[in-house]
Each structure stands twice: as C-alpha cells, then as structure tokens.
mmCIF file of C-alpha atoms in Angstrom:
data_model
loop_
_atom_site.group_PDB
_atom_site.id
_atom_site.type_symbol
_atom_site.label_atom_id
_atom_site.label_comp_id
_atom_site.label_asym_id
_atom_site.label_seq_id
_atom_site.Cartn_x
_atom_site.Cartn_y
_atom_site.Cartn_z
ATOM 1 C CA UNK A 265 -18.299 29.790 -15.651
ATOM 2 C CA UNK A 266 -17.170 29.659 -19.435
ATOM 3 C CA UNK A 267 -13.855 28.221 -20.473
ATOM 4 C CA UNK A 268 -11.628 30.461 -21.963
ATOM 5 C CA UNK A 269 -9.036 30.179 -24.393
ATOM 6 C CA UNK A 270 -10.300 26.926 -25.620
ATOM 7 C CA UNK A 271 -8.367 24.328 -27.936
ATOM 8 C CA UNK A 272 -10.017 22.124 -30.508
ATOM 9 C CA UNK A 273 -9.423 18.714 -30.065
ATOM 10 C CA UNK A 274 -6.330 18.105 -32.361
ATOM 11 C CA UNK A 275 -4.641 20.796 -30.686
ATOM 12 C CA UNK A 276 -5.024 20.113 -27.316
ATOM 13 C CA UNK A 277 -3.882 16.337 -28.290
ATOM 14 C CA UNK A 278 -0.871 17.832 -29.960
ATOM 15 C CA UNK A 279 0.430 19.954 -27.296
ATOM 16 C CA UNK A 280 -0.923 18.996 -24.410
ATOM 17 C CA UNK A 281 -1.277 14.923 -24.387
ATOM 18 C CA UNK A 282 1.463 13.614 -26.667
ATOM 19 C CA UNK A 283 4.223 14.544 -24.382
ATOM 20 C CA UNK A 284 2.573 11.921 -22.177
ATOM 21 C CA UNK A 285 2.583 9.511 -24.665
ATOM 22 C CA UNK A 286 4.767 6.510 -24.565
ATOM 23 C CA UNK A 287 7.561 7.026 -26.719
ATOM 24 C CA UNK A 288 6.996 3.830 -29.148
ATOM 25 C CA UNK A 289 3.467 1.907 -28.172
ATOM 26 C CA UNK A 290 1.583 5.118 -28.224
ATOM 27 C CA UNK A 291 3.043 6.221 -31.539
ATOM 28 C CA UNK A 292 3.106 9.977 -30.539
ATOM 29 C CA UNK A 293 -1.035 9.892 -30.325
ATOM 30 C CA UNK A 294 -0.827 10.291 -34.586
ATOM 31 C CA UNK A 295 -2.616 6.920 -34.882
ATOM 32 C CA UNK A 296 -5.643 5.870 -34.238
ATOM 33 C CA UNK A 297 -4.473 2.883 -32.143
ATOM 34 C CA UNK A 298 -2.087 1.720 -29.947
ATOM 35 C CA UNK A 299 0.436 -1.545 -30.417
ATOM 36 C CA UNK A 300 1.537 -2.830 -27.422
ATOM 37 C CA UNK A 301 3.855 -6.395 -27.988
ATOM 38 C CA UNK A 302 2.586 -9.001 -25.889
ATOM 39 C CA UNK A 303 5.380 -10.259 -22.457
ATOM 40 C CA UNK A 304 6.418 -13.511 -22.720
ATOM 41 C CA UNK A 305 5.206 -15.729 -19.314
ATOM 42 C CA UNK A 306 2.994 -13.046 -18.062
ATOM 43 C CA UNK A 307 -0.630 -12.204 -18.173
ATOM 44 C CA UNK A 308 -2.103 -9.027 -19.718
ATOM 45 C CA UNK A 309 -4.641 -6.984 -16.777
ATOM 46 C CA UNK A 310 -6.791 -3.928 -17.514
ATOM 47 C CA UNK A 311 -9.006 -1.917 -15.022
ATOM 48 C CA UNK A 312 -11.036 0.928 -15.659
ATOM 49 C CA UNK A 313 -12.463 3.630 -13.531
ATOM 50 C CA UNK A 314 -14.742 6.548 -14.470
ATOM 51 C CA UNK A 315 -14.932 10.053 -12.232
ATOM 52 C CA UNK A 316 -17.748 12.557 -12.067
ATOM 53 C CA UNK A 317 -17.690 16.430 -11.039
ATOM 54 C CA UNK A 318 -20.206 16.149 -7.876
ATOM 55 C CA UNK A 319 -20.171 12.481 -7.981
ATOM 56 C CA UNK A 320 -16.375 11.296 -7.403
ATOM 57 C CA UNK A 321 -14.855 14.947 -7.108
ATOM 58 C CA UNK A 322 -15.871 18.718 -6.287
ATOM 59 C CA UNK A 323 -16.432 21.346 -9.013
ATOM 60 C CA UNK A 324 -13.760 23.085 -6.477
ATOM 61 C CA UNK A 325 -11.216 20.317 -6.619
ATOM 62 C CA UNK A 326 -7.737 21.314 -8.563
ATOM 63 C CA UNK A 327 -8.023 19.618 -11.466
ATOM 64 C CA UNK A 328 -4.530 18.542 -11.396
ATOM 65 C CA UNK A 329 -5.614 16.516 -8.225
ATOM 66 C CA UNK A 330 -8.527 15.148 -10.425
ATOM 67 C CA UNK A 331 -5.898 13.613 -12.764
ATOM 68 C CA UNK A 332 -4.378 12.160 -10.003
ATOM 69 C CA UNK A 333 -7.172 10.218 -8.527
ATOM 70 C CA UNK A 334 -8.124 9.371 -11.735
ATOM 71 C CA UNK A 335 -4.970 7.850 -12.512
ATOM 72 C CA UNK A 336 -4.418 6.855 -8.543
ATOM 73 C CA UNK A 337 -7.956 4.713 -8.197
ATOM 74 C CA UNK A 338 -6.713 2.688 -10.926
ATOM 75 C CA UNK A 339 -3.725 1.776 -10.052
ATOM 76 C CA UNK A 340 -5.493 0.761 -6.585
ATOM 77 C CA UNK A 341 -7.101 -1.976 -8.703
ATOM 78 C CA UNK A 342 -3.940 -3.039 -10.568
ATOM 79 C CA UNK A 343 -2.107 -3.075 -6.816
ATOM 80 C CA UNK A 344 -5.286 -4.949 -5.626
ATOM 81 C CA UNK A 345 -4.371 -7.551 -8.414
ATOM 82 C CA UNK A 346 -0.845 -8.190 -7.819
ATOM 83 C CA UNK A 347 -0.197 -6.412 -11.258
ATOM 84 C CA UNK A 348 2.618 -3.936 -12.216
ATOM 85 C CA UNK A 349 1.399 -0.933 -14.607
ATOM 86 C CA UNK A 350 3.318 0.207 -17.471
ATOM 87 C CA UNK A 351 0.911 2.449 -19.462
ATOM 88 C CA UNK A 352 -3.189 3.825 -19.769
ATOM 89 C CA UNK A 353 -5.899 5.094 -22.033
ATOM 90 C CA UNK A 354 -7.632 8.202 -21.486
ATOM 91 C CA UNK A 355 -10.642 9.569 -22.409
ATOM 92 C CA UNK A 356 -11.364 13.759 -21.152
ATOM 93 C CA UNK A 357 -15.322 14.816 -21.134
ATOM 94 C CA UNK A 358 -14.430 18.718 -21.117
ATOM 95 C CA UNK A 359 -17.236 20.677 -19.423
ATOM 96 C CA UNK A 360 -17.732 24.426 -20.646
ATOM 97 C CA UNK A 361 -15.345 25.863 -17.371
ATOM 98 C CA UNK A 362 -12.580 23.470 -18.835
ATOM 99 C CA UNK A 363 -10.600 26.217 -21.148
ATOM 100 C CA UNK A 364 -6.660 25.851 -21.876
ATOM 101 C CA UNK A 365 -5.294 26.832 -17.992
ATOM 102 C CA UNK A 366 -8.083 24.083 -16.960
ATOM 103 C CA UNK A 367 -6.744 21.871 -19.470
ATOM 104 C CA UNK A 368 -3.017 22.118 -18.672
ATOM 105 C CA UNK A 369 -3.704 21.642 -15.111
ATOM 106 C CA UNK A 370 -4.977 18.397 -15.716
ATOM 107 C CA UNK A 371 -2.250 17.254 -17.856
ATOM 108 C CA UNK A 372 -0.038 18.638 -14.932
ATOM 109 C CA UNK A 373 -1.154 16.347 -12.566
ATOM 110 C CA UNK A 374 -0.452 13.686 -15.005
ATOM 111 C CA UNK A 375 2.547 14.243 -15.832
ATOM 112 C CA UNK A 376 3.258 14.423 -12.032
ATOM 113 C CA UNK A 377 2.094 11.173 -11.063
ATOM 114 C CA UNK A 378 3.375 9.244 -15.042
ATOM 115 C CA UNK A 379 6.792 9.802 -13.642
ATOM 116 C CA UNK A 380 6.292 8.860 -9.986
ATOM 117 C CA UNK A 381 4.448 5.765 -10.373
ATOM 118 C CA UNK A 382 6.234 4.799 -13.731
ATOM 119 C CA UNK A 383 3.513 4.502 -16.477
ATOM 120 C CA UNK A 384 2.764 6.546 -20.322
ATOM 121 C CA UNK A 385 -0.371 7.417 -21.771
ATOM 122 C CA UNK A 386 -1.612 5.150 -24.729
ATOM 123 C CA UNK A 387 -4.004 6.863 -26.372
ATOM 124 C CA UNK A 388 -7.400 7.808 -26.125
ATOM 125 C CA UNK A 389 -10.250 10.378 -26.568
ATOM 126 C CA UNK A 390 -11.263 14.053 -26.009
ATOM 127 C CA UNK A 391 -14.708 15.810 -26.045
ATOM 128 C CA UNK A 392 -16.321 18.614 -24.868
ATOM 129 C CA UNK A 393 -19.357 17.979 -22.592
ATOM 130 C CA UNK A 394 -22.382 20.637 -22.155
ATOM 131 C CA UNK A 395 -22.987 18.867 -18.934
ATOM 132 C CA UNK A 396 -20.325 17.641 -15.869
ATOM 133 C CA UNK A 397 -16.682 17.437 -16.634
ATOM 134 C CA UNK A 398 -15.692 13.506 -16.378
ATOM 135 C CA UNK A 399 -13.176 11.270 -17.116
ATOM 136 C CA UNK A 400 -12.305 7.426 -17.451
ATOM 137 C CA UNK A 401 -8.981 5.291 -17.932
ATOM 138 C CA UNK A 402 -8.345 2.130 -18.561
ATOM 139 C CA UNK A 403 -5.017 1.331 -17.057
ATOM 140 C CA UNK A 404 -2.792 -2.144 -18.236
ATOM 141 C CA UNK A 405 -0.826 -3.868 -16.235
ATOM 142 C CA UNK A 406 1.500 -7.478 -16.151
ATOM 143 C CA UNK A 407 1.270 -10.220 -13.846
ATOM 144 C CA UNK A 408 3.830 -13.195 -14.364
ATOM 145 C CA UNK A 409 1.126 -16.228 -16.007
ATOM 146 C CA UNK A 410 -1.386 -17.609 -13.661
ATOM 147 C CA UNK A 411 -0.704 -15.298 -10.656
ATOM 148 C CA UNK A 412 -3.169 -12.558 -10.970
ATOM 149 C CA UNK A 413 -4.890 -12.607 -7.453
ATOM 150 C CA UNK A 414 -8.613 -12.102 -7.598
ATOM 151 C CA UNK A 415 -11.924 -12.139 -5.215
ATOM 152 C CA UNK A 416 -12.356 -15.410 -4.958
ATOM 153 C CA UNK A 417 -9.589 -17.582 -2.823
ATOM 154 C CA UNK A 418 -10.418 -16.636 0.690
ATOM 155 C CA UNK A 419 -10.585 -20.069 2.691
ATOM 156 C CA UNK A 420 -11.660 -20.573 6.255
ATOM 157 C CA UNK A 421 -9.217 -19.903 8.973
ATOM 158 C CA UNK A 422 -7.502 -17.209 6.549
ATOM 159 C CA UNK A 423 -6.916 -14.295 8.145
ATOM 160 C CA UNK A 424 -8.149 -10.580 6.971
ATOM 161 C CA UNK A 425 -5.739 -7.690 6.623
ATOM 162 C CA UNK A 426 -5.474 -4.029 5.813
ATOM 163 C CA UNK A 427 -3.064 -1.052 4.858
ATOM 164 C CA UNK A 428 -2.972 2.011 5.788
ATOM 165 C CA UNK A 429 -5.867 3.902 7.684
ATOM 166 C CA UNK A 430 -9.085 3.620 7.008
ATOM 167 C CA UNK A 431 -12.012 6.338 6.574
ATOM 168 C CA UNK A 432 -9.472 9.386 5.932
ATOM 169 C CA UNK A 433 -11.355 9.620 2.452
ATOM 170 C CA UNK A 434 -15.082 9.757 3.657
ATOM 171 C CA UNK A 435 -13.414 12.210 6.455
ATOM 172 C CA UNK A 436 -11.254 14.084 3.628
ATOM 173 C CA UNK A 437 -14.435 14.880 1.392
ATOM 174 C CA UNK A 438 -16.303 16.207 4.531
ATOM 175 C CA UNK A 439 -13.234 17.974 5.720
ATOM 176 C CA UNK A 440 -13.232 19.385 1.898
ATOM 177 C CA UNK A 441 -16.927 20.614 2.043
ATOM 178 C CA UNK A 442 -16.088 22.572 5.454
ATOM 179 C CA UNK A 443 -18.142 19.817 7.210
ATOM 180 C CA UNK A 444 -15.054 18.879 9.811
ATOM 181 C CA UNK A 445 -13.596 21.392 13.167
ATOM 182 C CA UNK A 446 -10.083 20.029 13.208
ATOM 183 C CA UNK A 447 -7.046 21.837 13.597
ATOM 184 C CA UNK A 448 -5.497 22.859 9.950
ATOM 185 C CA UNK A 449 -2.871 20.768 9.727
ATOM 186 C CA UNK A 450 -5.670 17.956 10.507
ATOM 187 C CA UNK A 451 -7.922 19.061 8.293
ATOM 188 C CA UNK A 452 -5.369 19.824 5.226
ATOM 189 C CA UNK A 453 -3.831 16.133 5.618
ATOM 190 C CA UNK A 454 -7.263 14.629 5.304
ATOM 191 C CA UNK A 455 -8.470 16.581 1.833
ATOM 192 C CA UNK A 456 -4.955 16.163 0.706
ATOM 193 C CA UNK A 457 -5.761 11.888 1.196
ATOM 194 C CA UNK A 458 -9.364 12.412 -0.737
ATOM 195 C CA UNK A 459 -7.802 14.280 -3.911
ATOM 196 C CA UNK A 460 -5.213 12.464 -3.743
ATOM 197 C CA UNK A 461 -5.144 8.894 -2.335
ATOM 198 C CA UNK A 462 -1.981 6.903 -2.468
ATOM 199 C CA UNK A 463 -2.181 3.886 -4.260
ATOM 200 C CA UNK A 464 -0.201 1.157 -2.665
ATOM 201 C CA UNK A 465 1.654 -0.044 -5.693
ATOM 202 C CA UNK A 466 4.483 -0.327 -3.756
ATOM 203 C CA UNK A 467 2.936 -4.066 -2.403
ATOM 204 C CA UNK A 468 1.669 -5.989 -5.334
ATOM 205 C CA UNK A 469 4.356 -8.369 -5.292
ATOM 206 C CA UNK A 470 3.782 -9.059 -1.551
ATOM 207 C CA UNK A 471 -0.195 -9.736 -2.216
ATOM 208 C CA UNK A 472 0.625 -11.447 -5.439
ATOM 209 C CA UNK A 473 3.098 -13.753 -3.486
ATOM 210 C CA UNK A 474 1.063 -13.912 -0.014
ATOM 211 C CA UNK A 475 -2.826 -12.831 -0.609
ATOM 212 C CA UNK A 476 -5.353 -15.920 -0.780
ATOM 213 C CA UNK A 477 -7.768 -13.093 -1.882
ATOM 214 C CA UNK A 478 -7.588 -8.926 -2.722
ATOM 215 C CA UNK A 479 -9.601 -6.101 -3.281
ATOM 216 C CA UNK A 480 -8.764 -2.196 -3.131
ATOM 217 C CA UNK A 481 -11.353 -0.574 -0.491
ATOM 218 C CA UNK A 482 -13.091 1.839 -3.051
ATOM 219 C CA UNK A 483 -16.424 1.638 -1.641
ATOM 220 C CA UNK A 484 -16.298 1.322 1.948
ATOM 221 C CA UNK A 485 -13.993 -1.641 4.100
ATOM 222 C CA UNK A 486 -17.068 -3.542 5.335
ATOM 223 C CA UNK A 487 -18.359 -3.585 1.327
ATOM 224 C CA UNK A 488 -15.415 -5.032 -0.143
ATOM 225 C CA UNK A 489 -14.817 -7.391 1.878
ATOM 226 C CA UNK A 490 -18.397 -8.454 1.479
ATOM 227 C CA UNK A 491 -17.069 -8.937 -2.282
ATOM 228 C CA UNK A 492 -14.253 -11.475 -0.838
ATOM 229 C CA UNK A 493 -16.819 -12.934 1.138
ATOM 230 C CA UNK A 494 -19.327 -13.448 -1.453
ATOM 231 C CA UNK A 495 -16.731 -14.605 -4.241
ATOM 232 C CA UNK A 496 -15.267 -17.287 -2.350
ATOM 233 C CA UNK A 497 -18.021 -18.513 -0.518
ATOM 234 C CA UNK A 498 -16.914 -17.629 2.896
ATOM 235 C CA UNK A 499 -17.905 -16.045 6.034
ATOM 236 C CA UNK A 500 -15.376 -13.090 7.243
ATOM 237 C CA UNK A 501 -15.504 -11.755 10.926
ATOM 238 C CA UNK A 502 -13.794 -8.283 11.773
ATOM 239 C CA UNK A 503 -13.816 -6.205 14.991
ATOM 240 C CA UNK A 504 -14.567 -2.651 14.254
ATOM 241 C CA UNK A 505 -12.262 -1.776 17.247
ATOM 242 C CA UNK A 506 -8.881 -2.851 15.146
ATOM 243 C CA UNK A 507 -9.909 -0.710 12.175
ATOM 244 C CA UNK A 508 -6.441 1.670 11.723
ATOM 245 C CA UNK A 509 -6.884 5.304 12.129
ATOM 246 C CA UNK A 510 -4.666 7.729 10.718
ATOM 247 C CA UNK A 511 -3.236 10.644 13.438
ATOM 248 C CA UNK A 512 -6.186 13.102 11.502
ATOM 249 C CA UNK A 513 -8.760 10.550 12.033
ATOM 250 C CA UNK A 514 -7.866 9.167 15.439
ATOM 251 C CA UNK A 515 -8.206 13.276 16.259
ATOM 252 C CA UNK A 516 -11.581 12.903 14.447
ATOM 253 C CA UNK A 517 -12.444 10.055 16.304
ATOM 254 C CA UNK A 518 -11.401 11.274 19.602
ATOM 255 C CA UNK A 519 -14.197 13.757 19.853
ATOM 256 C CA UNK A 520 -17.053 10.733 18.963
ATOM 257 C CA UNK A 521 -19.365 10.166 21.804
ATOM 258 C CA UNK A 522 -20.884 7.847 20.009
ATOM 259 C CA UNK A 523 -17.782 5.392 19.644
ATOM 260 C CA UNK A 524 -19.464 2.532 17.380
ATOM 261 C CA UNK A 525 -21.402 4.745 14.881
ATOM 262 C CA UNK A 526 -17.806 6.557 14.519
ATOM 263 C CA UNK A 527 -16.489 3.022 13.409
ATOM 264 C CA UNK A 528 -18.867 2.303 11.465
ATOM 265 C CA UNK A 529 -18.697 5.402 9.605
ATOM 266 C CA UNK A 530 -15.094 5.046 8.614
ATOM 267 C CA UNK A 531 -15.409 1.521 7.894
ATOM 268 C CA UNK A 532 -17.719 2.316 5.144
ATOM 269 C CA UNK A 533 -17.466 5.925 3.791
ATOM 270 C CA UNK A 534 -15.088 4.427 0.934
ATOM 271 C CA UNK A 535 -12.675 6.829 -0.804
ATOM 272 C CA UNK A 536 -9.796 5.034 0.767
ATOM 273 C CA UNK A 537 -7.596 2.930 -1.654
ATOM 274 C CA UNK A 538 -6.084 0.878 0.893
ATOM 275 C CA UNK A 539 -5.632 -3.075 -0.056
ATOM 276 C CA UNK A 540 -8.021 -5.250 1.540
ATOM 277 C CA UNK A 541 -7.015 -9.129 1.528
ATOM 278 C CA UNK A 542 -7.242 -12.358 3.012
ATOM 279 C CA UNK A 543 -3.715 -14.314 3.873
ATOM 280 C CA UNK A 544 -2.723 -17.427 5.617
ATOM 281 C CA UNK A 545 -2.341 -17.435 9.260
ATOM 282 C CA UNK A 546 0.949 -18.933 8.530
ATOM 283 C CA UNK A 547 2.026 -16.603 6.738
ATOM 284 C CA UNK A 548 1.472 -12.879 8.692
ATOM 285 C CA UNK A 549 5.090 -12.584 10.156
ATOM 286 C CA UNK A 550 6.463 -12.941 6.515
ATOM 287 C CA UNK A 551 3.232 -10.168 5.152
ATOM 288 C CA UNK A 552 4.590 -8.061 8.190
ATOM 289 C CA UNK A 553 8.354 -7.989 7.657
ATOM 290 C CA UNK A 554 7.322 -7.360 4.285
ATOM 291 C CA UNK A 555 5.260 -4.096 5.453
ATOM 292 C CA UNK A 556 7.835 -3.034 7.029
ATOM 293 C CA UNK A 557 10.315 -3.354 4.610
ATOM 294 C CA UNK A 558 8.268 -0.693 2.855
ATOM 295 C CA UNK A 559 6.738 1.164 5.788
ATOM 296 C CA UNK A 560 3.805 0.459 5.121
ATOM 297 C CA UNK A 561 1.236 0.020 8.150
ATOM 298 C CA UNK A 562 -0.272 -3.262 8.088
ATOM 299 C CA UNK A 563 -3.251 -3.914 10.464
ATOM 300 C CA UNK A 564 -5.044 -7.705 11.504
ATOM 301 C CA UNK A 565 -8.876 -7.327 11.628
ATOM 302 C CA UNK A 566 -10.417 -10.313 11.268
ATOM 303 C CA UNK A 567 -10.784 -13.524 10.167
ATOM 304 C CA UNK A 568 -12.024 -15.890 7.317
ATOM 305 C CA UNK A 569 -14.423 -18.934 8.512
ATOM 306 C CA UNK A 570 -16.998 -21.139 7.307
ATOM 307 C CA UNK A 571 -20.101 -19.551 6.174
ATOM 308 C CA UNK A 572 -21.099 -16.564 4.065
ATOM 309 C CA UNK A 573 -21.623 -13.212 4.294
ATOM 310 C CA UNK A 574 -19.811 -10.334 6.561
ATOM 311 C CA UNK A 575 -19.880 -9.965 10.401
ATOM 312 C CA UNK A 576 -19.011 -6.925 12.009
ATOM 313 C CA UNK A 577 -18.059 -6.853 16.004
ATOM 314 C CA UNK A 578 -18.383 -4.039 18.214
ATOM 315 C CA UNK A 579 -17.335 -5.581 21.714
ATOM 316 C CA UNK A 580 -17.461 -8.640 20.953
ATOM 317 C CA UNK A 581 -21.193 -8.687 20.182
ATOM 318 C CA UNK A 582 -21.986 -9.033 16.022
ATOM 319 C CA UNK A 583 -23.776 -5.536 15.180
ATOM 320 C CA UNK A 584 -26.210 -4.763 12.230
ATOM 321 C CA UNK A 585 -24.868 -2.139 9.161
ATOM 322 C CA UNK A 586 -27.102 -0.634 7.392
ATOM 323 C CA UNK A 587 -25.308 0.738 4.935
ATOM 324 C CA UNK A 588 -21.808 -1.180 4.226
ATOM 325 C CA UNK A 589 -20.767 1.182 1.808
ATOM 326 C CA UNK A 590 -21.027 3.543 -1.187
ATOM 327 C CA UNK A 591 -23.342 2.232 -4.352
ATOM 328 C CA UNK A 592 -22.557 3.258 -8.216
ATOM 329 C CA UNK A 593 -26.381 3.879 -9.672
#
C-alpha cells in the first residue's frame, strides 16, 4: 500500500527527528555531524543493530513498537557490556507504505522509550527505500576505563547465569503470526515481549562488577553461550530443565508432549534480550541479592569447565542440537 502524505527528507528531519535530538551534542540535527566531548576515566562503547520488515519484524507490527526494538536490541548489547547509554544514531530506510502517520508513529515510539531508558538521538540518515522498510542504530555508551566486560573471561568452575525467561520471543513471533492456542491474556503478553523486549539496563553495573563473561541472548541461549564458550576457550554445561519460563510460556510448555524438543525450542528461538553470563561461584549470593534488589529473576543453569564447545543436558544425559540458534545470512 502507498504512503500518503509523504515528507521530503529535510522536513521530516525538521519536525519529526530534531525534537529527539540531544539538546547540545546533536546540534538540533542542522549539522552534518555530531560532537560528543570525550569522559574523563571511562571508555567510549558503540553497538549497532540493523532490523528488516519480514526478517526482524512483521509488515503488521506497529511501527512505534519497531522503534522500540530497534532502540531496545541495542541497548541489550550495551547492558550485555556493562555500559550505560547516553545517546544513538539513526538511520530510517522508508518503504513506499511509510507516509507521514507511518512516520510519526515511529518517532512515537522513540520518543517513548528516549525518556524511559534515558538516551537522545545524535544524528543520522533518512531515505526512502522501493524495497523493505529497515532501520539501523548505532547506540554509545560509557564504561568507567578498563571495565567493559566482553566474550572472552569465562574460566573453568565459573558458573552460567540468566535473566528473565527464556523463549517468550521465538513464542511471541509465533503467537504474533496466529501460530499459538493460548488464552488472550497469554497470547497478548507474549507478542507484547517480541515487539517489545525489555532490555535489562537496569543490571549493567551488577555484570560489570560480577560477570567473568556477557552476552545478550539475541540469537538463541544455547548460541550465545557457544560465543562465551568459544571466546574464552572453555567448555560450558547447562541442563535444559533449569531454563526459566515465563507464566505465558510455562502455559505453552505445559501442553508439550514432547518435553525436550519444547526445551530445546525455547532455548534457541532467540528474540529474547535476556543477559547471558558467566560469574564466580563465589560470588552468586552477592549476583542474587543484587537481582533482587531490582526484581529481576535470576536463574543458575550451568556451569563453566575445562574444554570447549557447548553441552546441553536433558536428564542428565548430554543431547545433540541441531540448530543452536538463529543465523544472520
């Protein structure tokens, strides 16, 4: 469907994006840069993420939601990091059904989440596309000098934590599609966590102060990890049977005759945004009153140990996965 009431790229950067901007660094989007003054004692960390119509959302998803993930998937990575965000660039690939109302929805959304999660637009770019709509930010963040955590640190007899639940993406994109029978309330909390995961910002101090190791779950639980695995030259063990379930996907879960493939679907549909790391056994009552402090769910499953690679358990007994998560081409 055509767009209607379309704006030309000035104007749509005039009255629609420099509201967002930040009121001094992004010099009211007139310029063709940003200046940004360096933080004395702390380290400067960027992400990026891209999203697809039909790849990373539905042509039928909001597309103030859109800005949200958008903006929500990359603050997973900064959270991942130990970083605190302060501001993003932005680039919009308009498709033809992106008019004006399209347009202001998005910058809705943004606005929404700038003020929740404490961050201003930069700068950045805005074309029209005669294929997909898409769109990519680059998000900055601080971490005090040396204490950005990455991949590589996990250590044998670490042990392997997550937030959250896990799977309520891959279920929310199927409940989305009309693929799930779950009672409404069920089925509206699930899409609700797919458009619009929450990012846990809230606990980047705890994994910068705690995690030997961190990684958002993006593309399935069982993949990323494999990343921690791989980058630090370990082995990690976890038992399918501890992976967290939210109340939708325990309900999901509940009608599974087949009780391992269920795990292992969750465990690597992706979509989640949860924080995957690695800590020291010594330190999980401190990571737990920490959790709560926040109410945050914080869930044990597994363990770090000599070796390489990722083993998942199914009672007790190691089990093969075929597919550990979701691939970019």
């Amino acid at each position: 469907m055509a767009a209607v009431d379309v704006a030309g790229e000035f104007e749509t950067i005039r009255r629609l994006f420099a509201p967002l901007a930040h009121p001094e660094w992004g010099r009211g989007l007139r310029d063709d840069v940003a200046v940004v003054p360096s933080k004395p004692g702390h380290d400067l960390v960027l992400t990026k993420d891209a999203i697809v119509e039909g790849v990373h959302f539905l042509p039928t998803d909001p597309l103030d939601t859109v800005a949200k993930k958008l903006l929500r998937v990359n603050l997973s990575d900064l959270a991942a990091k130990g970083a605190e965000p302060f501001g993003y660039l932005l680039a919009c690939h308009w498709s033809e059904r992106c008019g004006w109302p399209e347009r202001m929805t998005f910058v809705d959304g943004l606005r929404t989440d700038q003020k929740a999660f404490g961050v201003a637009l930069l700068g950045g770019d805005t074309v029209v596309t005669p294929g997909p709509a898409s769109f990519s930010m680059t998000l900055l963040g601080w971490t005090p000098k040396g204490r950005t955590v990455g991949r590589a640190g996990a250590r044998a007899g670490d042990l392997v934590f997550v937030t959250g639940s896990v799977g309520d993406g891959w279920l929310g994109l199927q409940a989305a599609q009309g693929k799930l029978s779950l009672e409404p309330d069920r089925l509206a909390a699930l899409i609700e966590q797919y458009r619009a995961p929450n990012p846990r910002v809230e606990f980047a101090g705890t994994i910068r102060d705690f995690a030997s190791a961190s990684i958002d779950v993006s593309d399935g639980l069982i993949a990323d990890l494999d990343h921690i695995a791989e980058a630090g030259g370990v082995r990690i063990e976890i038992d399918l049977e501890l992976t967290p379930r939210s109340a939708a996907g325990q309900a999901w879960f509940d009608g599974r005759v087949d009780e391992q493939a269920a795990l292992e679907s969750l465990a690597t549909g992706g979509d989640d945004y949860e924080l995957a790391f690695t800590a020291r056994a010594a330190d999980e009552a401190a990571l737990r009153r920490e959790a709560d402090k926040r109410h945050l769910r914080l869930t044990r499953i597994g363990r770090v140990v000599a070796g390489q690679g990722i083993v998942a358990r199914f009672g007790g007994q190691p089990i093969a996965i075929d597919r550990p998560g979701f691939t970019h081409g």
